[in-house]
Amino acid sequence: MPLTILPASAAAFSPRSAPTIVLGPRVETWLTHALKRINRIRRPLNTISQHYRCLNEALSGPSAIWTLASIMVPKAPDSELKKDSNPLVEAVFNYQLIHVEAYVVHVDMVSQNEIAFKLTQDTIDDLIEYHRDIYSVDVAASTWDWSEKEQQLKKLQDDFVQAINRYVYRTHVRALEGLEDDGAGELLEGRSEEVKNAIMGLFLPLLPPPPRIVDVVHPQTVGQPFEQQQQSQWWQPQVSSASSSPQEMTPAEPWRVLGSTPSPTEVQATSAESVSSPWTSAGFNENSSPGAYRDTYDASPSPPYSEPYTSSTDFFSAAQAIATIPQLPLPSALAQQCGASVTRPGYGGFSWNDNNFAPQFPIFT
């Protein structure tokens, strides 16, 4: 809607004065019939100036008060109302009607085709009194107490005083069809509901302050800053406060550390022990006879194959270390170490001196 400049009499706390009327080059027929109906003295209405003079005199009189609406409100606060089983008795003793009355401050039949009404001082006083003595008491009783409740209630009353004094009802100019004698009138075509809803919308509720937001302080772990706790993830190992820094970590003793993969020397030594000389497992030593050595060596099975030791099968292990087979001494070498008296009972009297073959030595000439 385009901006409409209202006269000074429409401003808040302004006294009443004659309305401003703007008529078009052609007067509507319904306006002519309305003016003829209210004229006590018959006068001609043939020109625009005659319509203007007649309408201005009718709306400027002290009795030109329009009844815009009627609002039913309680007579006392809710705690003081009379209780009765008959609802008619309660309505008569507990409620009253406030008639919303106004006067015309502006008529525009050229650009906006609207008429503006301003509330009378009596209506403004009645609404302010009801708001202060009844409405404010009820809204204060329906809300909980806080430290600034009285100041908020006083501000609510002051805002209502300003709003009700600034209120101007503007509607279509066809509302002048409800014009009556002496310039008074009533709104037609359901416009009274618009005024009632607009005035009741000025009664604002008393809103308590919003609840304060309390910051929740999470306790921090001793020895670990809060930032490190936020950055740590569930898959990362948690380090205790005693060993949180590398400087405070104590080295573990060497004998307590278990390597994941043994060194090749350890594998060779372990394999050498596992595949030790078959003579030792069979009960022979260097003093055993060659016959027993030969029979046992032919009958003894091959040493079983053993897997190298690893800490876990999930990881790639090093190349398998193959244990070296120790070189066995020849019988001739053993004969040099053994004397003529070396015998072993229990082997059929076999000994190195039981040799039926005479040794042959080279003959030098």
Short mmCIF file of C-alpha atoms in Angstrom, two decimals:
data_model
loop_
_atom_site.label_atom_id
_atom_site.label_comp_id
_atom_site.label_asym_id
_atom_site.label_seq_id
_atom_site.Cartn_x
_atom_site.Cartn_y
_atom_site.Cartn_z
CA MET A 1 0.00 0.00 0.00
CA PRO A 2 1.41 3.44 -0.89
CA LEU A 3 2.36 5.72 1.95
CA THR A 4 -0.49 7.99 3.02
CA ILE A 5 0.30 11.19 4.89
CA LEU A 6 -2.25 11.71 7.66
CA PRO A 7 -3.02 15.11 9.18
CA ALA A 8 -1.46 16.29 12.43
CA SER A 9 -4.67 15.56 14.30
CA ALA A 10 -4.05 11.81 13.73
CA ALA A 11 -0.77 11.87 15.69
CA ALA A 12 -0.57 10.51 19.23
CA PHE A 13 -1.72 12.82 22.05
CA SER A 14 -3.01 15.36 19.52
CA PRO A 15 -6.29 17.24 20.17
CA ARG A 16 -9.23 16.83 17.92
CA SER A 17 -9.67 19.14 14.96
CA ALA A 18 -11.66 19.29 11.74
CA PRO A 19 -10.98 16.39 9.36
CA THR A 20 -9.20 16.74 6.05
CA ILE A 21 -11.44 15.83 3.14
CA VAL A 22 -10.30 15.25 -0.44
CA LEU A 23 -13.02 14.65 -3.06
CA GLY A 24 -12.51 13.56 -6.62
CA PRO A 25 -13.71 15.32 -9.79
CA ARG A 26 -16.79 13.11 -9.79
CA VAL A 27 -18.84 12.47 -6.67
CA GLU A 28 -20.08 8.94 -6.08
CA THR A 29 -23.83 8.41 -6.07
CA TRP A 30 -23.84 6.54 -2.74
CA LEU A 31 -22.22 9.55 -1.05
CA THR A 32 -24.90 11.89 -2.37
CA HIS A 33 -27.65 9.64 -0.98
CA ALA A 34 -25.92 9.41 2.40
CA LEU A 35 -25.61 13.20 2.70
CA LYS A 36 -29.24 13.76 1.72
CA ARG A 37 -30.34 11.27 4.38
CA ILE A 38 -28.61 13.09 7.25
CA ASN A 39 -29.48 16.67 6.17
CA ARG A 40 -32.16 18.21 8.33
CA ILE A 41 -32.23 21.26 6.17
CA ARG A 42 -32.67 20.51 2.55
CA ARG A 43 -29.83 21.97 0.54
CA PRO A 44 -28.80 21.41 -3.03
CA LEU A 45 -26.00 18.86 -3.67
CA ASN A 46 -25.21 19.55 -7.30
CA THR A 47 -21.51 20.46 -7.20
CA ILE A 48 -18.38 19.10 -5.60
CA SER A 49 -18.05 22.11 -3.30
CA GLN A 50 -21.59 21.59 -1.99
CA HIS A 51 -20.77 17.96 -1.17
CA TYR A 52 -17.55 19.01 0.53
CA ARG A 53 -19.26 21.68 2.68
CA CYS A 54 -22.03 19.32 3.77
CA LEU A 55 -19.67 16.44 4.61
CA ASN A 56 -17.26 18.70 6.50
CA GLU A 57 -20.01 20.15 8.68
CA ALA A 58 -21.34 16.70 9.49
CA LEU A 59 -17.97 15.21 10.48
CA SER A 60 -16.65 18.25 12.38
CA GLY A 61 -19.49 18.51 14.92
CA PRO A 62 -18.89 17.53 18.55
CA SER A 63 -21.50 14.79 18.28
CA ALA A 64 -19.87 13.18 15.23
CA ILE A 65 -18.65 10.14 17.18
CA TRP A 66 -18.52 6.76 15.52
CA THR A 67 -18.90 3.48 17.38
CA LEU A 68 -16.32 1.19 15.87
CA ALA A 69 -16.78 -1.88 18.11
CA SER A 70 -17.74 -3.09 21.58
CA ILE A 71 -15.38 -5.23 23.68
CA MET A 72 -16.50 -7.28 26.69
CA VAL A 73 -13.89 -7.36 29.45
CA PRO A 74 -13.95 -8.48 33.11
CA LYS A 75 -14.71 -5.92 35.81
CA ALA A 76 -12.07 -7.16 38.25
CA PRO A 77 -9.07 -9.44 38.34
CA ASP A 78 -9.70 -13.16 38.02
CA SER A 79 -9.14 -13.75 41.73
CA GLU A 80 -11.93 -11.29 42.66
CA LEU A 81 -14.60 -12.43 40.22
CA LYS A 82 -17.88 -13.72 41.62
CA LYS A 83 -18.47 -17.45 41.20
CA ASP A 84 -22.01 -18.63 40.53
CA SER A 85 -23.61 -21.70 39.04
CA ASN A 86 -25.72 -19.55 36.74
CA PRO A 87 -23.57 -18.26 33.86
CA LEU A 88 -25.96 -15.34 33.31
CA VAL A 89 -25.35 -14.08 36.82
CA GLU A 90 -21.61 -14.34 36.32
CA ALA A 91 -21.85 -12.39 33.05
CA VAL A 92 -23.87 -9.59 34.63
CA PHE A 93 -21.71 -9.17 37.74
CA ASN A 94 -18.29 -9.96 36.37
CA TYR A 95 -18.12 -8.44 32.88
CA GLN A 96 -18.56 -5.04 31.30
CA LEU A 97 -18.63 -3.55 27.79
CA ILE A 98 -16.14 -0.99 26.56
CA HIS A 99 -17.47 0.82 23.51
CA VAL A 100 -14.67 1.73 21.14
CA GLU A 101 -15.55 5.21 19.87
CA ALA A 102 -13.65 7.31 17.36
CA TYR A 103 -13.93 10.34 15.15
CA VAL A 104 -12.97 10.91 11.52
CA VAL A 105 -9.60 12.59 10.90
CA HIS A 106 -9.10 11.97 7.17
CA VAL A 107 -11.17 11.23 4.07
CA ASP A 108 -9.46 10.50 0.75
CA MET A 109 -11.58 9.77 -2.32
CA VAL A 110 -8.88 10.43 -4.92
CA SER A 111 -5.78 8.28 -4.46
CA GLN A 112 -6.40 5.75 -1.67
CA ASN A 113 -10.19 5.79 -1.32
CA GLU A 114 -9.92 5.39 2.43
CA ILE A 115 -11.14 6.94 5.65
CA ALA A 116 -9.18 7.17 8.92
CA PHE A 117 -10.59 7.09 12.48
CA LYS A 118 -8.86 8.06 15.70
CA LEU A 119 -10.02 6.88 19.13
CA THR A 120 -11.65 9.38 21.46
CA GLN A 121 -9.96 10.35 24.69
CA ASP A 122 -12.66 8.65 26.78
CA THR A 123 -12.12 5.35 24.98
CA ILE A 124 -8.36 5.63 25.40
CA ASP A 125 -8.74 6.28 29.14
CA ASP A 126 -11.08 3.31 29.62
CA LEU A 127 -8.71 0.93 27.83
CA ILE A 128 -5.70 2.19 29.78
CA GLU A 129 -7.52 1.78 33.08
CA TYR A 130 -8.56 -1.76 32.24
CA HIS A 131 -5.03 -2.63 31.19
CA ARG A 132 -3.50 -1.22 34.38
CA ASP A 133 -5.97 -2.43 37.01
CA ILE A 134 -7.20 -5.74 35.66
CA TYR A 135 -5.17 -7.08 32.77
CA SER A 136 -1.76 -6.39 34.32
CA VAL A 137 -2.80 -8.03 37.59
CA ASP A 138 -3.93 -11.20 35.83
CA VAL A 139 -0.81 -11.57 33.70
CA ALA A 140 1.42 -10.90 36.72
CA ALA A 141 -0.35 -13.62 38.71
CA SER A 142 -0.01 -16.13 35.87
CA THR A 143 3.78 -15.81 35.57
CA TRP A 144 6.52 -16.77 37.99
CA ASP A 145 8.50 -14.15 39.90
CA TRP A 146 11.94 -12.91 38.91
CA SER A 147 14.11 -10.00 39.98
CA GLU A 148 13.02 -7.57 37.22
CA LYS A 149 9.34 -8.50 37.08
CA GLU A 150 8.03 -5.15 38.37
CA GLN A 151 10.13 -3.17 35.90
CA GLN A 152 8.97 -5.38 33.05
CA LEU A 153 5.33 -4.94 34.07
CA LYS A 154 5.70 -1.17 34.25
CA LYS A 155 7.29 -1.14 30.80
CA LEU A 156 4.40 -3.24 29.47
CA GLN A 157 1.91 -0.65 30.71
CA ASP A 158 3.85 2.26 29.24
CA ASP A 159 4.07 0.53 25.87
CA PHE A 160 0.32 0.01 25.84
CA VAL A 161 -0.32 3.70 26.55
CA GLN A 162 1.85 4.68 23.60
CA ALA A 163 0.29 2.10 21.29
CA ILE A 164 -3.33 2.93 22.07
CA ASN A 165 -2.71 6.65 21.54
CA ARG A 166 -1.06 5.99 18.17
CA TYR A 167 -3.78 3.65 16.97
CA VAL A 168 -5.60 4.85 13.83
CA TYR A 169 -8.13 2.66 12.08
CA ARG A 170 -8.06 2.97 8.30
CA THR A 171 -10.60 1.34 6.02
CA HIS A 172 -12.33 1.84 2.67
CA VAL A 173 -14.19 5.06 2.13
CA ARG A 174 -17.43 3.14 1.61
CA ALA A 175 -17.64 3.04 5.41
CA LEU A 176 -19.31 6.47 5.14
CA GLU A 177 -22.45 4.60 4.15
CA GLY A 178 -22.99 4.05 7.88
CA LEU A 179 -23.20 7.80 8.45
CA GLU A 180 -26.14 8.88 10.67
CA ASP A 181 -27.61 12.08 12.01
CA ASP A 182 -25.25 14.66 13.52
CA GLY A 183 -22.29 12.98 11.84
CA ALA A 184 -22.32 9.87 14.05
CA GLY A 185 -22.25 6.41 12.59
CA GLU A 186 -21.35 2.74 12.86
CA LEU A 187 -19.16 0.44 10.84
CA LEU A 188 -20.89 -1.92 8.47
CA GLU A 189 -19.99 -5.11 6.60
CA GLY A 190 -18.13 -6.76 9.51
CA ARG A 191 -15.53 -4.04 9.91
CA SER A 192 -16.16 -3.99 13.66
CA GLU A 193 -14.37 -7.34 14.00
CA GLU A 194 -11.27 -5.86 12.40
CA VAL A 195 -11.21 -3.08 15.02
CA LYS A 196 -11.79 -5.51 17.88
CA ASN A 197 -8.99 -7.84 16.80
CA ALA A 198 -6.61 -4.94 16.24
CA ILE A 199 -7.22 -3.46 19.72
CA MET A 200 -7.00 -6.83 21.50
CA GLY A 201 -3.70 -7.38 19.71
CA LEU A 202 -2.28 -4.42 21.64
CA PHE A 203 -2.65 -6.35 24.93
CA LEU A 204 0.73 -8.04 24.90
CA PRO A 205 1.65 -10.87 27.31
CA LEU A 206 4.17 -10.49 30.07
CA LEU A 207 7.14 -12.58 28.92
CA PRO A 208 9.62 -13.80 31.54
CA PRO A 209 13.30 -13.67 30.65
CA PRO A 210 14.64 -16.66 28.75
CA PRO A 211 16.50 -19.28 30.80
CA ARG A 212 20.21 -18.77 31.07
CA ILE A 213 22.41 -21.18 29.22
CA VAL A 214 24.76 -22.89 31.65
CA ASP A 215 28.08 -23.98 30.24
CA VAL A 216 28.82 -27.59 31.08
CA VAL A 217 32.43 -27.96 32.22
CA HIS A 218 33.83 -31.42 31.55
CA PRO A 219 36.47 -32.62 34.02
CA GLN A 220 39.91 -33.02 32.53
CA THR A 221 42.13 -36.03 33.04
CA VAL A 222 45.02 -35.40 35.40
CA GLY A 223 48.29 -35.08 33.53
CA GLN A 224 46.73 -34.83 30.06
CA PRO A 225 45.52 -31.53 28.57
CA PHE A 226 41.97 -31.21 27.29
CA GLU A 227 43.18 -30.61 23.72
CA GLN A 228 45.05 -33.90 23.70
CA GLN A 229 41.94 -35.70 24.93
CA GLN A 230 39.92 -34.28 22.04
CA GLN A 231 42.57 -35.24 19.48
CA SER A 232 43.00 -38.78 20.76
CA GLN A 233 41.02 -41.45 18.96
CA TRP A 234 39.73 -44.81 20.00
CA TRP A 235 42.26 -46.66 17.86
CA GLN A 236 45.22 -44.88 19.43
CA PRO A 237 46.71 -46.49 22.55
CA GLN A 238 46.13 -44.58 25.74
CA VAL A 239 49.34 -43.64 27.49
CA SER A 240 49.24 -43.36 31.23
CA SER A 241 50.23 -40.16 32.98
CA ALA A 242 53.33 -41.82 34.44
CA SER A 243 54.81 -42.40 30.97
CA SER A 244 53.18 -39.57 28.99
CA SER A 245 56.50 -37.95 27.98
CA PRO A 246 59.46 -39.71 26.35
CA GLN A 247 61.83 -38.29 28.96
CA GLU A 248 59.98 -40.07 31.77
CA MET A 249 59.89 -43.50 30.08
CA THR A 250 62.26 -45.98 31.76
CA PRO A 251 64.09 -48.42 29.45
CA ALA A 252 63.09 -52.05 29.80
CA GLU A 253 65.64 -54.62 30.87
CA PRO A 254 67.18 -56.57 27.97
CA TRP A 255 66.26 -59.95 29.33
CA ARG A 256 62.58 -58.94 29.50
CA VAL A 257 62.37 -58.01 25.82
CA LEU A 258 61.20 -60.81 23.52
CA GLY A 259 62.10 -60.26 19.90
CA SER A 260 59.49 -60.93 17.26
CA THR A 261 61.94 -62.74 14.92
CA PRO A 262 65.10 -64.54 16.15
CA SER A 263 68.43 -63.67 14.59
CA PRO A 264 70.05 -66.08 12.11
CA THR A 265 72.73 -66.96 14.64
CA GLU A 266 70.10 -68.01 17.15
CA VAL A 267 68.31 -70.06 14.49
CA GLN A 268 71.60 -71.72 13.51
CA ALA A 269 72.47 -72.51 17.08
CA THR A 270 69.00 -73.82 17.80
CA SER A 271 69.00 -75.92 14.66
CA ALA A 272 72.47 -77.25 15.42
CA GLU A 273 71.30 -78.35 18.83
CA SER A 274 68.15 -79.94 17.42
CA VAL A 275 70.12 -81.85 14.74
CA SER A 276 73.07 -82.76 16.96
CA SER A 277 75.28 -85.69 16.15
CA PRO A 278 73.27 -88.90 15.76
CA TRP A 279 75.95 -90.69 17.73
CA THR A 280 75.09 -88.77 20.86
CA SER A 281 71.35 -89.58 20.57
CA ALA A 282 72.19 -93.23 19.95
CA GLY A 283 74.49 -93.45 22.97
CA PHE A 284 77.79 -93.38 21.08
CA ASN A 285 80.74 -91.13 21.58
CA GLU A 286 84.21 -90.89 20.18
CA ASN A 287 85.20 -94.14 21.89
CA SER A 288 82.52 -96.18 20.06
CA SER A 289 83.56 -98.87 17.61
CA PRO A 290 83.26 -98.31 13.84
CA GLY A 291 80.94 -101.27 13.40
CA ALA A 292 78.43 -100.00 15.85
CA TYR A 293 78.78 -96.55 14.32
CA ARG A 294 78.07 -97.89 10.84
CA ASP A 295 75.05 -99.99 11.87
CA THR A 296 73.44 -97.19 13.83
CA TYR A 297 74.04 -94.60 11.10
CA ASP A 298 72.39 -96.80 8.48
CA ALA A 299 69.35 -97.56 10.67
CA SER A 300 68.84 -94.06 12.10
CA PRO A 301 66.13 -92.01 10.35
CA SER A 302 66.79 -88.60 8.90
CA PRO A 303 66.36 -85.72 11.34
CA PRO A 304 62.91 -84.12 11.12
CA TYR A 305 62.49 -80.74 9.49
CA SER A 306 61.63 -77.94 11.96
CA GLU A 307 60.10 -74.55 11.18
CA PRO A 308 62.06 -71.51 12.34
CA TYR A 309 60.58 -69.76 15.36
CA THR A 310 58.36 -66.75 14.76
CA SER A 311 56.25 -64.76 17.23
CA SER A 312 53.18 -64.53 14.96
CA THR A 313 52.04 -66.23 11.81
CA ASP A 314 50.39 -63.02 10.56
CA PHE A 315 53.69 -61.38 9.67
CA PHE A 316 56.21 -62.22 6.99
CA SER A 317 59.02 -64.26 8.45
CA ALA A 318 62.64 -64.11 7.40
CA ALA A 319 64.20 -66.67 5.13
CA GLN A 320 64.51 -70.05 6.72
CA ALA A 321 67.95 -70.72 8.08
CA ILE A 322 69.19 -74.17 7.05
CA ALA A 323 71.35 -75.74 9.71
CA THR A 324 74.71 -76.94 8.44
CA ILE A 325 75.36 -80.66 8.81
CA PRO A 326 78.50 -81.19 10.81
CA GLN A 327 81.26 -83.11 9.03
CA LEU A 328 81.67 -86.56 10.50
CA PRO A 329 85.21 -87.79 11.11
CA LEU A 330 86.45 -90.64 9.00
CA PRO A 331 87.22 -94.02 10.61
CA SER A 332 90.89 -93.54 9.84
CA ALA A 333 90.92 -90.37 11.88
CA LEU A 334 89.16 -92.12 14.72
CA ALA A 335 91.71 -94.96 14.53
CA GLN A 336 94.50 -92.51 15.13
CA GLN A 337 92.82 -91.22 18.27
CA CYS A 338 92.03 -94.66 19.65
CA GLY A 339 94.61 -96.94 21.21
CA ALA A 340 95.03 -100.72 20.95
CA SER A 341 93.31 -101.24 24.25
CA VAL A 342 90.10 -99.44 23.33
CA THR A 343 87.37 -102.02 23.41
CA ARG A 344 83.68 -101.90 24.10
CA PRO A 345 82.13 -104.94 25.74
CA GLY A 346 78.77 -106.14 24.59
CA TYR A 347 79.55 -105.82 20.88
CA GLY A 348 80.70 -109.38 20.11
CA GLY A 349 84.28 -108.83 21.28
CA PHE A 350 84.83 -106.34 18.48
CA SER A 351 87.79 -104.10 19.06
CA TRP A 352 90.42 -102.32 17.09
CA ASN A 353 93.03 -104.97 17.96
CA ASP A 354 90.90 -107.73 16.49
CA ASN A 355 92.20 -107.18 13.02
CA ASN A 356 92.88 -110.29 10.98
CA PHE A 357 94.49 -108.28 8.27
CA ALA A 358 98.09 -107.43 8.71
CA PRO A 359 98.81 -103.75 8.20
CA GLN A 360 100.67 -103.01 5.09
CA PHE A 361 103.27 -100.32 5.15
CA PRO A 362 105.09 -98.84 2.23
CA ILE A 363 108.52 -100.34 1.59
CA PHE A 364 111.23 -97.90 0.80
CA THR A 365 114.29 -99.20 -1.08
#
